[in-house]
Amino acid sequence: MKLNLAQWGNSLHSGEKVYPIVPQRKRWFAVSAVLIAASIALLLIKGLNPGIDFSGGTEFRVTDAPNPDTAIAQEVVDAAGVEGTARITVLGENDVRVQIGVVESETARELTTELADAYEVEAEAVSFTQIGPTWGAEVGKKAVQGLVIFLILVTVVMSLYFRAWRMAAAALIALAHDLIITVGVYALVGFEVTPASVIGFLTILGYSLYDTVVVFDKVRENTANLTSQHRYTYDELANLALNQTLVRSINTSVVALLPVSAILFIGAFVLGAGTLQDIALALFVGMAVGTYSSIFVATPAEVALRDSEEKIKEHTRKVLAMRESGSSDVTIAEDGSVRVGAVDKGAHQGSAAQPRRKNRKA
């Protein structure tokens, strides 16, 4: 049968079809724990590959080289007796980038001349930039400060907006989840960490937070009158909210990932654009992981935190007791899912349709 995406989206939004994402949160937490553990292991074993903007060093760039062979630059560097490993990259079709450690200005000028001779270009076609280790350390310090300030502002704004610190905590958990996994992928592939990478990291955190806020806003809407009804638990209404925003999350992610994919796979790997490669990898991985976390981590984590509240526990006990006594027409499937039929005005007035299922026959 042909899949009708519009009908599927309508079924999710109306509650006719609901996936048990929140009830199965332990499964998603286990998947995330494995990914985070693998990322941390990669960071400890392999480590990141900081660019010269963080570690300090000298960068040479040869433009319009007739033969952009990296072996030519390697021979020049070896002949100069430069210590450390040179990072040589072909940018575009005819540009060559050579990155080495910090060297004296006189040595840098000599290498510029030798590279020009080796690649048979004019001396003006070779340029070099030097960044000292002190400056690199300062750049790294500012990057960390920017990240910390961002997280503090997120905590304050989320707490004030939702008036619930548990939502802010769940959002921070999802952000940490996205950042650790994205950095772990950077360690895996060995891409350089540059200021462009840091911009990418901060961008994906903002993207992930935006998607999470939309879901949380729906959760708050569905549970606004939670204690005035005893048909549905907090977990079920939060799961409904997650399903109602599922199509939107998927559509937003696909639309965002398409141009980023073009930048990463065409601009970076085909054209060899170094800066695009740095930021595009962070955006691509971060957006994909952020989509996962906004669905499978943020809301389930928020529900897990809210379930520890005595008010929520007491309400859940009452709902389950009513079902056991047959006072409610709600029944739950074995997988914990709840289907949606008509609107339950007692659960939430003015909201989307709430769960209602027919009694099972004995």
Tab-separated table of C-alpha atoms in Angstrom:
chain	number	residue	atom	x	y	z
A	1	MET	CA	0.000	0.000	0.000
A	2	LYS	CA	1.350	3.369	-0.991
A	3	LEU	CA	2.502	5.429	1.957
A	4	ASN	CA	0.605	8.689	2.257
A	5	LEU	CA	2.907	11.023	4.174
A	6	ALA	CA	0.266	13.701	4.571
A	7	GLN	CA	-2.206	11.216	5.999
A	8	TRP	CA	0.493	9.794	8.280
A	9	GLY	CA	1.283	13.274	9.559
A	10	ASN	CA	-2.380	14.022	10.173
A	11	SER	CA	-2.784	10.732	12.031
A	12	LEU	CA	0.137	11.607	14.295
A	13	HIS	CA	-1.059	15.124	14.962
A	14	SER	CA	-4.633	14.076	15.697
A	15	GLY	CA	-3.440	11.219	17.871
A	16	GLU	CA	-4.991	8.476	15.781
A	17	LYS	CA	-1.517	6.954	15.516
A	18	VAL	CA	0.958	7.209	18.377
A	19	TYR	CA	4.421	5.671	18.684
A	20	PRO	CA	5.539	4.624	22.198
A	21	ILE	CA	8.677	6.775	22.292
A	22	VAL	CA	8.452	7.896	25.915
A	23	PRO	CA	7.376	4.469	27.304
A	24	GLN	CA	10.437	2.915	25.659
A	25	ARG	CA	12.831	5.603	26.880
A	26	LYS	CA	15.236	3.108	28.477
A	27	ARG	CA	15.971	1.759	25.007
A	28	TRP	CA	16.837	5.215	23.658
A	29	PHE	CA	18.884	6.059	26.738
A	30	ALA	CA	20.888	2.857	26.200
A	31	VAL	CA	21.595	3.781	22.566
A	32	SER	CA	22.712	7.274	23.568
A	33	ALA	CA	24.873	5.888	26.388
A	34	VAL	CA	26.696	3.623	23.933
A	35	LEU	CA	27.279	6.501	21.482
A	36	ILE	CA	28.512	8.806	24.239
A	37	ALA	CA	30.822	6.140	25.657
A	38	ALA	CA	32.270	5.489	22.197
A	39	SER	CA	32.776	9.226	21.634
A	40	ILE	CA	34.551	9.672	24.961
A	41	ALA	CA	36.756	6.649	24.229
A	42	LEU	CA	37.725	8.159	20.877
A	43	LEU	CA	38.564	11.463	22.530
A	44	LEU	CA	40.737	9.757	25.145
A	45	ILE	CA	42.465	7.329	22.775
A	46	LYS	CA	42.727	9.219	19.499
A	47	GLY	CA	42.079	12.782	20.593
A	48	LEU	CA	41.178	15.814	18.553
A	49	ASN	CA	43.247	17.319	15.776
A	50	PRO	CA	43.473	21.029	16.653
A	51	GLY	CA	44.335	23.417	13.843
A	52	ILE	CA	47.081	25.990	14.107
A	53	ASP	CA	44.519	28.549	15.282
A	54	PHE	CA	44.450	26.635	18.581
A	55	SER	CA	47.852	24.967	18.754
A	56	GLY	CA	49.904	27.658	17.025
A	57	GLY	CA	52.029	27.197	13.933
A	58	THR	CA	52.811	28.456	10.448
A	59	GLU	CA	50.603	28.073	7.387
A	60	PHE	CA	51.830	28.415	3.806
A	61	ARG	CA	49.472	28.657	0.860
A	62	VAL	CA	50.527	28.127	-2.745
A	63	THR	CA	47.957	29.433	-5.239
A	64	ASP	CA	47.510	28.362	-8.868
A	65	ALA	CA	50.160	25.648	-8.748
A	66	PRO	CA	50.586	23.918	-12.155
A	67	ASN	CA	51.120	20.596	-10.354
A	68	PRO	CA	49.464	20.622	-6.905
A	69	ASP	CA	51.183	17.448	-5.743
A	70	THR	CA	51.471	17.252	-1.944
A	71	ALA	CA	54.682	15.215	-2.253
A	72	ILE	CA	56.463	18.304	-3.599
A	73	ALA	CA	55.676	20.312	-0.470
A	74	GLN	CA	56.645	17.389	1.732
A	75	GLU	CA	60.076	17.222	0.109
A	76	VAL	CA	60.601	20.951	0.704
A	77	VAL	CA	59.615	20.665	4.371
A	78	ASP	CA	61.817	17.596	4.904
A	79	ALA	CA	64.782	19.298	3.259
A	80	ALA	CA	64.362	22.305	5.558
A	81	GLY	CA	64.611	20.039	8.599
A	82	VAL	CA	61.376	21.285	10.140
A	83	GLU	CA	60.416	19.367	13.259
A	84	GLY	CA	56.997	17.780	13.602
A	85	THR	CA	54.555	16.484	11.026
A	86	ALA	CA	53.496	18.752	8.196
A	87	ARG	CA	49.812	18.871	7.257
A	88	ILE	CA	49.560	19.275	3.517
A	89	THR	CA	46.194	19.680	1.818
A	90	VAL	CA	45.071	20.429	-1.718
A	91	LEU	CA	42.393	23.121	-1.752
A	92	GLY	CA	40.232	23.316	-4.821
A	93	GLU	CA	42.052	22.320	-7.992
A	94	ASN	CA	45.337	24.232	-7.866
A	95	ASP	CA	45.938	25.514	-4.325
A	96	VAL	CA	48.153	23.792	-1.780
A	97	ARG	CA	48.070	24.450	1.976
A	98	VAL	CA	51.037	23.521	4.151
A	99	GLN	CA	50.789	23.688	7.930
A	100	ILE	CA	53.778	23.177	10.204
A	101	GLY	CA	54.776	24.104	13.723
A	102	VAL	CA	56.040	27.481	14.855
A	103	VAL	CA	59.256	28.454	13.046
A	104	GLU	CA	61.413	31.566	12.944
A	105	SER	CA	60.373	34.324	10.549
A	106	GLU	CA	63.596	33.869	8.573
A	107	THR	CA	62.904	30.142	8.162
A	108	ALA	CA	59.343	30.906	7.053
A	109	ARG	CA	60.604	33.291	4.359
A	110	GLU	CA	63.100	30.712	3.122
A	111	LEU	CA	60.364	28.073	2.911
A	112	THR	CA	58.223	30.517	0.956
A	113	THR	CA	60.941	30.903	-1.651
A	114	GLU	CA	61.626	27.168	-1.803
A	115	LEU	CA	57.944	26.345	-2.203
A	116	ALA	CA	57.642	28.876	-5.024
A	117	ASP	CA	60.612	27.298	-6.812
A	118	ALA	CA	59.378	23.751	-6.223
A	119	TYR	CA	55.900	24.451	-7.594
A	120	GLU	CA	57.240	26.699	-10.366
A	121	VAL	CA	55.166	29.744	-9.418
A	122	GLU	CA	55.957	33.363	-8.718
A	123	ALA	CA	57.063	34.279	-5.192
A	124	GLU	CA	53.891	36.362	-4.790
A	125	ALA	CA	51.820	33.196	-5.267
A	126	VAL	CA	53.089	31.815	-1.934
A	127	SER	CA	51.978	33.411	1.318
A	128	PHE	CA	52.445	32.438	4.943
A	129	THR	CA	50.729	33.166	8.247
A	130	GLN	CA	52.193	32.626	11.693
A	131	ILE	CA	50.179	32.069	14.873
A	132	GLY	CA	52.015	31.831	18.175
A	133	PRO	CA	51.126	29.195	20.806
A	134	THR	CA	50.012	31.920	23.226
A	135	TRP	CA	47.513	33.274	20.722
A	136	GLY	CA	46.306	29.760	19.951
A	137	ALA	CA	45.746	29.040	23.638
A	138	GLU	CA	43.802	32.290	23.967
A	139	VAL	CA	41.571	31.321	21.035
A	140	GLY	CA	40.860	27.974	22.678
A	141	LYS	CA	40.072	29.683	25.975
A	142	LYS	CA	37.628	32.060	24.287
A	143	ALA	CA	35.927	29.153	22.532
A	144	VAL	CA	35.349	27.386	25.851
A	145	GLN	CA	34.105	30.617	27.429
A	146	GLY	CA	31.635	31.095	24.592
A	147	LEU	CA	30.299	27.572	25.085
A	148	VAL	CA	29.923	28.016	28.856
A	149	ILE	CA	28.131	31.371	28.453
A	150	PHE	CA	25.818	29.815	25.877
A	151	LEU	CA	24.867	26.972	28.232
A	152	ILE	CA	24.282	29.367	31.145
A	153	LEU	CA	21.986	31.540	29.030
A	154	VAL	CA	20.137	28.451	27.811
A	155	THR	CA	19.527	27.338	31.388
A	156	VAL	CA	18.232	30.749	32.466
A	157	VAL	CA	15.997	31.301	29.437
A	158	MET	CA	14.546	27.770	29.499
A	159	SER	CA	13.827	27.977	33.231
A	160	LEU	CA	12.092	31.344	32.889
A	161	TYR	CA	10.152	30.432	29.755
A	162	PHE	CA	8.824	27.067	30.902
A	163	ARG	CA	8.908	27.870	34.633
A	164	ALA	CA	10.223	24.364	35.158
A	165	TRP	CA	13.873	23.656	35.868
A	166	ARG	CA	13.426	20.032	34.797
A	167	MET	CA	12.803	21.099	31.219
A	168	ALA	CA	15.946	23.219	31.308
A	169	ALA	CA	17.894	20.263	32.731
A	170	ALA	CA	16.556	17.925	30.046
A	171	ALA	CA	17.477	20.432	27.333
A	172	LEU	CA	21.030	20.664	28.702
A	173	ILE	CA	21.264	16.870	28.752
A	174	ALA	CA	20.278	16.798	25.080
A	175	LEU	CA	22.784	19.565	24.229
A	176	ALA	CA	25.612	17.742	26.018
A	177	HIS	CA	24.584	14.567	24.195
A	178	ASP	CA	24.812	16.333	20.804
A	179	LEU	CA	28.107	18.057	21.542
A	180	ILE	CA	29.916	14.961	22.851
A	181	ILE	CA	28.860	12.781	19.918
A	182	THR	CA	29.706	15.453	17.341
A	183	VAL	CA	33.158	15.995	18.852
A	184	GLY	CA	33.605	12.212	18.961
A	185	VAL	CA	32.954	12.015	15.214
A	186	TYR	CA	35.559	14.742	14.724
A	187	ALA	CA	38.059	12.612	16.636
A	188	LEU	CA	37.096	9.556	14.562
A	189	VAL	CA	37.586	11.126	11.128
A	190	GLY	CA	40.572	13.238	12.182
A	191	PHE	CA	39.290	16.552	10.802
A	192	GLU	CA	41.005	19.658	12.116
A	193	VAL	CA	39.263	21.602	14.836
A	194	THR	CA	39.291	25.213	13.685
A	195	PRO	CA	37.354	28.358	14.639
A	196	ALA	CA	34.941	27.366	11.858
A	197	SER	CA	34.386	24.070	13.674
A	198	VAL	CA	33.580	25.918	16.898
A	199	ILE	CA	31.068	28.062	15.019
A	200	GLY	CA	29.542	24.861	13.700
A	201	PHE	CA	29.329	23.385	17.215
A	202	LEU	CA	27.526	26.448	18.561
A	203	THR	CA	25.217	26.481	15.544
A	204	ILE	CA	24.111	22.880	16.001
A	205	LEU	CA	23.499	23.496	19.704
A	206	GLY	CA	21.169	26.333	18.776
A	207	TYR	CA	19.448	24.156	16.182
A	208	SER	CA	18.974	21.280	18.620
A	209	LEU	CA	17.679	23.657	21.288
A	210	TYR	CA	15.144	25.164	18.886
A	211	ASP	CA	13.683	21.763	18.033
A	212	THR	CA	13.611	20.767	21.706
A	213	VAL	CA	11.798	23.960	22.706
A	214	VAL	CA	9.067	23.295	20.134
A	215	VAL	CA	8.470	19.804	21.551
A	216	PHE	CA	8.554	21.050	25.162
A	217	ASP	CA	6.064	23.777	24.315
A	218	LYS	CA	3.647	21.099	23.070
A	219	VAL	CA	4.278	19.026	26.192
A	220	ARG	CA	3.434	22.013	28.356
A	221	GLU	CA	0.284	22.650	26.327
A	222	ASN	CA	-0.927	19.050	26.610
A	223	THR	CA	-0.235	18.815	30.344
A	224	ALA	CA	-1.480	22.264	31.383
A	225	ASN	CA	-4.588	20.788	33.086
A	226	LEU	CA	-3.034	17.486	34.059
A	227	THR	CA	-4.417	17.162	37.580
A	228	SER	CA	-7.961	18.145	36.550
A	229	GLN	CA	-8.408	14.824	34.732
A	230	HIS	CA	-7.668	11.218	35.635
A	231	ARG	CA	-7.727	9.472	32.283
A	232	TYR	CA	-4.159	10.008	31.141
A	233	THR	CA	-0.807	10.099	32.899
A	234	TYR	CA	1.875	12.726	32.408
A	235	ASP	CA	3.956	10.190	30.470
A	236	GLU	CA	1.134	9.515	28.009
A	237	LEU	CA	0.373	13.170	27.345
A	238	ALA	CA	4.072	13.955	26.893
A	239	ASN	CA	4.373	11.031	24.491
A	240	LEU	CA	1.370	12.369	22.572
A	241	ALA	CA	3.024	15.798	22.321
A	242	LEU	CA	6.181	14.194	20.997
A	243	ASN	CA	4.223	12.356	18.304
A	244	GLN	CA	2.292	15.488	17.356
A	245	THR	CA	5.558	17.323	16.605
A	246	LEU	CA	7.322	14.313	15.058
A	247	VAL	CA	6.573	15.168	11.424
A	248	ARG	CA	7.634	18.755	11.948
A	249	SER	CA	10.959	17.649	13.438
A	250	ILE	CA	11.622	15.277	10.548
A	251	ASN	CA	10.675	17.814	7.873
A	252	THR	CA	12.793	20.546	9.458
A	253	SER	CA	15.778	18.222	9.722
A	254	VAL	CA	15.556	17.035	6.114
A	255	VAL	CA	15.286	20.587	4.803
A	256	ALA	CA	18.257	21.681	6.934
A	257	LEU	CA	20.441	18.679	6.109
A	258	LEU	CA	20.076	18.902	2.313
A	259	PRO	CA	22.128	22.104	1.818
A	260	VAL	CA	24.595	21.077	4.525
A	261	SER	CA	25.076	17.746	2.736
A	262	ALA	CA	25.802	19.606	-0.487
A	263	ILE	CA	28.411	21.745	1.266
A	264	LEU	CA	30.039	18.750	2.952
A	265	PHE	CA	30.138	16.191	0.161
A	266	ILE	CA	30.487	18.483	-2.846
A	267	GLY	CA	32.184	21.576	-1.503
A	268	ALA	CA	34.559	19.727	0.797
A	269	PHE	CA	35.318	16.326	-0.690
A	270	VAL	CA	34.964	17.175	-4.387
A	271	LEU	CA	36.331	20.728	-4.440
A	272	GLY	CA	38.569	20.331	-1.408
A	273	ALA	CA	37.391	23.468	0.372
A	274	GLY	CA	39.076	23.252	3.759
A	275	THR	CA	37.038	25.788	5.738
A	276	LEU	CA	33.771	24.437	4.349
A	277	GLN	CA	34.871	20.955	5.363
A	278	ASP	CA	35.424	22.028	8.974
A	279	ILE	CA	32.082	23.718	9.503
A	280	ALA	CA	30.024	21.399	7.270
A	281	LEU	CA	31.009	18.251	9.159
A	282	ALA	CA	30.036	19.839	12.480
A	283	LEU	CA	26.713	20.996	11.039
A	284	PHE	CA	25.884	17.713	9.326
A	285	VAL	CA	26.664	15.446	12.279
A	286	GLY	CA	25.276	17.890	14.830
A	287	MET	CA	21.964	18.389	13.031
A	288	ALA	CA	21.470	14.652	12.561
A	289	VAL	CA	22.297	13.917	16.199
A	290	GLY	CA	20.265	16.928	17.324
A	291	THR	CA	17.204	15.592	15.545
A	292	TYR	CA	17.643	12.266	17.325
A	293	SER	CA	18.131	13.899	20.717
A	294	SER	CA	15.146	16.229	20.422
A	295	ILE	CA	12.926	13.189	19.830
A	296	PHE	CA	14.512	10.344	21.770
A	297	VAL	CA	16.500	12.098	24.519
A	298	ALA	CA	15.127	15.499	25.530
A	299	THR	CA	11.454	14.695	26.153
A	300	PRO	CA	12.076	11.201	27.590
A	301	ALA	CA	14.664	12.746	29.938
A	302	GLU	CA	12.200	15.464	30.967
A	303	VAL	CA	9.532	12.842	31.659
A	304	ALA	CA	11.986	10.775	33.701
A	305	LEU	CA	12.759	13.848	35.817
A	306	ARG	CA	9.086	14.786	36.225
A	307	ASP	CA	8.171	11.237	37.258
A	308	SER	CA	10.187	11.795	40.432
A	309	GLU	CA	7.777	14.543	41.557
A	310	GLU	CA	5.327	13.422	44.231
A	311	LYS	CA	2.472	15.235	42.469
A	312	ILE	CA	3.094	13.338	39.243
A	313	LYS	CA	3.502	10.045	41.105
A	314	GLU	CA	0.197	10.545	42.936
A	315	HIS	CA	-1.641	11.474	39.738
A	316	THR	CA	-0.246	8.461	37.912
A	317	ARG	CA	-1.316	6.170	40.761
A	318	LYS	CA	-4.859	7.536	40.592
A	319	VAL	CA	-5.063	7.089	36.822
A	320	LEU	CA	-3.775	3.519	36.987
A	321	ALA	CA	-6.079	2.722	39.904
A	322	MET	CA	-9.099	3.960	37.948
A	323	ARG	CA	-8.138	1.766	35.037
A	324	GLU	CA	-7.728	-1.241	37.266
A	325	SER	CA	-11.171	-0.651	38.775
A	326	GLY	CA	-12.767	-0.154	35.370
A	327	SER	CA	-13.695	3.475	36.053
A	328	SER	CA	-11.986	4.648	32.852
A	329	ASP	CA	-12.440	3.545	29.276
A	330	VAL	CA	-8.707	3.829	28.645
A	331	THR	CA	-6.616	0.744	27.990
A	332	ILE	CA	-2.916	0.610	27.238
A	333	ALA	CA	-1.276	-1.616	24.680
A	334	GLU	CA	1.425	-4.048	25.753
A	335	ASP	CA	4.130	-1.777	24.342
A	336	GLY	CA	2.821	1.142	26.429
A	337	SER	CA	1.375	3.107	23.497
A	338	VAL	CA	-1.869	5.046	23.570
A	339	ARG	CA	-4.003	5.696	20.510
A	340	VAL	CA	-5.977	8.876	20.099
A	341	GLY	CA	-9.603	9.134	19.108
A	342	ALA	CA	-11.719	12.041	20.310
A	343	VAL	CA	-10.823	15.162	22.210
A	344	ASP	CA	-10.634	14.840	25.975
A	345	LYS	CA	-11.645	18.273	27.209
A	346	GLY	CA	-10.870	17.329	30.766
A	347	ALA	CA	-7.259	16.545	29.920
A	348	HIS	CA	-6.622	19.778	28.089
A	349	GLN	CA	-9.108	22.306	26.846
A	350	GLY	CA	-8.448	23.808	23.448
A	351	SER	CA	-5.569	21.465	22.622
A	352	ALA	CA	-5.241	18.813	19.968
A	353	ALA	CA	-7.094	15.548	20.319
A	354	GLN	CA	-6.135	13.537	23.385
A	355	PRO	CA	-5.815	9.767	23.805
A	356	ARG	CA	-8.932	7.707	24.015
A	357	ARG	CA	-9.192	4.007	23.333
A	358	LYS	CA	-12.004	1.574	23.619
A	359	ASN	CA	-12.142	-0.970	26.401
A	360	ARG	CA	-10.723	-4.324	25.519
A	361	LYS	CA	-13.114	-7.211	25.613
A	362	ALA	CA	-12.555	-9.627	28.390
